[in-house]
Amino acid sequence: MFFKLTVAVCLLAAVSCDVSHLRKPYQGDDSQVQILRQESDINPDGSYTYAYETENGISAQEQGHIVQINKDQVAKTAQGSFQYTSPEGQPISIQYVADENGYQPQGDLPTPPPVPAAIQKAIAYILAQKLQA
């Protein structure tokens, strides 16, 4: 019984996760995308800036430098943003800071789809069986 349930759950998970055929393919040819703007500047003190923009709507910019954390420790810090259009046609815009506290994005962060209720129920059942054993 447990084996049949496990196989059924795996099959259901495989069927519900394969949604690749539902995505709209990108209509352009990425190998032929023109760069509209590209700038970069690297300084001897470790600071830098860069920016670029492509004709298919992708753009990014970042500034970074070295900061003194304490007398014995330095850290690299950066802040910037990037924009693009998702395969579903949704504009995505992210702003971020990356420093001694880690990468901290804000904006249109992509989120995975929710786990289907049937899968949640099957997992709960399996976990309950393990606790009883």
XYZ file of C-alpha atoms in Angstrom:
133
model
C 0.000 0.000 0.000
C 2.742 2.476 0.991
C 4.689 1.719 -2.221
C 1.604 2.314 -4.403
C 0.926 5.614 -2.628
C 4.550 6.709 -3.065
C 4.453 5.881 -6.791
C 1.135 7.739 -7.168
C 2.515 10.806 -5.388
C 5.646 10.811 -7.571
C 3.587 10.497 -10.753
C 1.253 13.279 -9.643
C 4.229 15.498 -8.803
C 5.802 14.863 -12.210
C 2.569 15.654 -14.041
C 1.877 18.837 -12.051
C 5.443 20.126 -12.348
C 5.697 19.777 -16.136
C 4.182 23.086 -17.220
C 6.936 23.933 -19.701
C 4.552 23.453 -22.612
C 2.330 26.248 -21.211
C 5.043 28.939 -21.433
C 5.128 31.284 -24.377
C 8.542 30.988 -26.034
C 10.694 34.067 -26.401
C 9.926 35.517 -29.832
C 13.338 37.064 -30.561
C 16.743 35.687 -31.440
C 19.065 36.342 -28.459
C 22.150 35.880 -30.608
C 21.186 38.958 -32.650
C 20.229 41.375 -29.834
C 22.012 44.706 -30.149
C 23.648 46.408 -27.186
C 22.314 49.962 -27.083
C 24.497 51.250 -24.276
C 27.454 49.842 -22.349
C 29.594 51.701 -19.814
C 32.108 50.579 -17.214
C 34.665 52.250 -15.006
C 37.090 50.484 -12.651
C 39.151 52.600 -10.261
C 42.461 51.806 -8.496
C 40.767 52.029 -5.077
C 38.512 49.060 -5.956
C 35.406 51.096 -6.711
C 33.598 50.526 -9.988
C 30.467 51.268 -11.979
C 28.878 49.566 -14.936
C 25.678 49.873 -16.919
C 24.241 48.338 -20.049
C 21.017 48.262 -22.031
C 19.970 45.962 -24.865
C 17.342 46.377 -27.561
C 15.194 43.583 -26.105
C 14.608 45.589 -22.911
C 17.254 44.091 -20.640
C 19.204 46.644 -18.638
C 21.378 46.699 -15.538
C 23.531 49.102 -13.564
C 25.733 48.695 -10.506
C 28.127 50.702 -8.352
C 30.507 49.107 -5.899
C 33.300 50.000 -3.528
C 35.361 48.722 -0.605
C 34.238 49.670 2.918
C 36.139 49.398 6.186
C 34.134 47.260 8.641
C 36.627 47.589 11.485
C 40.391 48.082 11.769
C 41.096 44.509 10.573
C 38.229 43.858 8.178
C 37.106 45.305 4.858
C 34.129 44.315 2.724
C 33.006 44.806 -0.821
C 29.666 46.523 -1.163
C 27.527 47.017 -4.240
C 24.154 48.450 -5.115
C 22.326 48.382 -8.380
C 19.323 47.291 -10.347
C 18.284 45.267 -13.368
C 15.194 45.016 -15.532
C 13.920 42.492 -18.063
C 10.673 41.038 -19.389
C 9.747 37.534 -18.238
C 8.814 34.823 -20.788
C 5.194 35.480 -19.781
C 5.517 39.135 -20.814
C 5.664 40.559 -17.275
C 8.159 43.398 -16.711
C 10.548 42.525 -13.867
C 12.511 45.210 -12.010
C 14.876 44.437 -9.124
C 16.889 46.851 -6.979
C 19.505 45.434 -4.633
C 22.261 46.035 -2.130
C 25.001 43.460 -1.596
C 27.288 44.019 1.376
C 28.542 42.368 4.566
C 24.896 41.559 5.361
C 24.386 39.587 2.130
C 22.381 40.113 -1.044
C 19.216 42.123 -0.350
C 16.922 42.354 -3.393
C 13.692 44.347 -3.555
C 11.151 44.667 -6.314
C 9.327 42.232 -8.573
C 10.869 39.095 -7.077
C 9.692 35.948 -8.860
C 7.911 33.436 -6.648
C 7.315 29.756 -7.386
C 3.781 28.493 -7.896
C 2.096 27.019 -4.805
C 2.397 23.291 -4.152
C -0.854 21.624 -5.303
C -3.198 20.580 -2.490
C -3.027 16.899 -3.503
C 0.764 16.924 -3.168
C 0.584 18.685 0.214
C -1.915 16.089 1.426
C 0.255 13.192 0.193
C 3.366 14.597 1.860
C 1.495 15.092 5.130
C 0.294 11.472 4.947
C 3.821 10.163 4.292
C 5.254 12.204 7.159
C 2.518 10.970 9.501
C 3.371 7.346 8.565
C 7.043 7.931 9.367
C 6.136 9.401 12.782
C 4.033 6.322 13.617
C 6.807 3.889 12.673
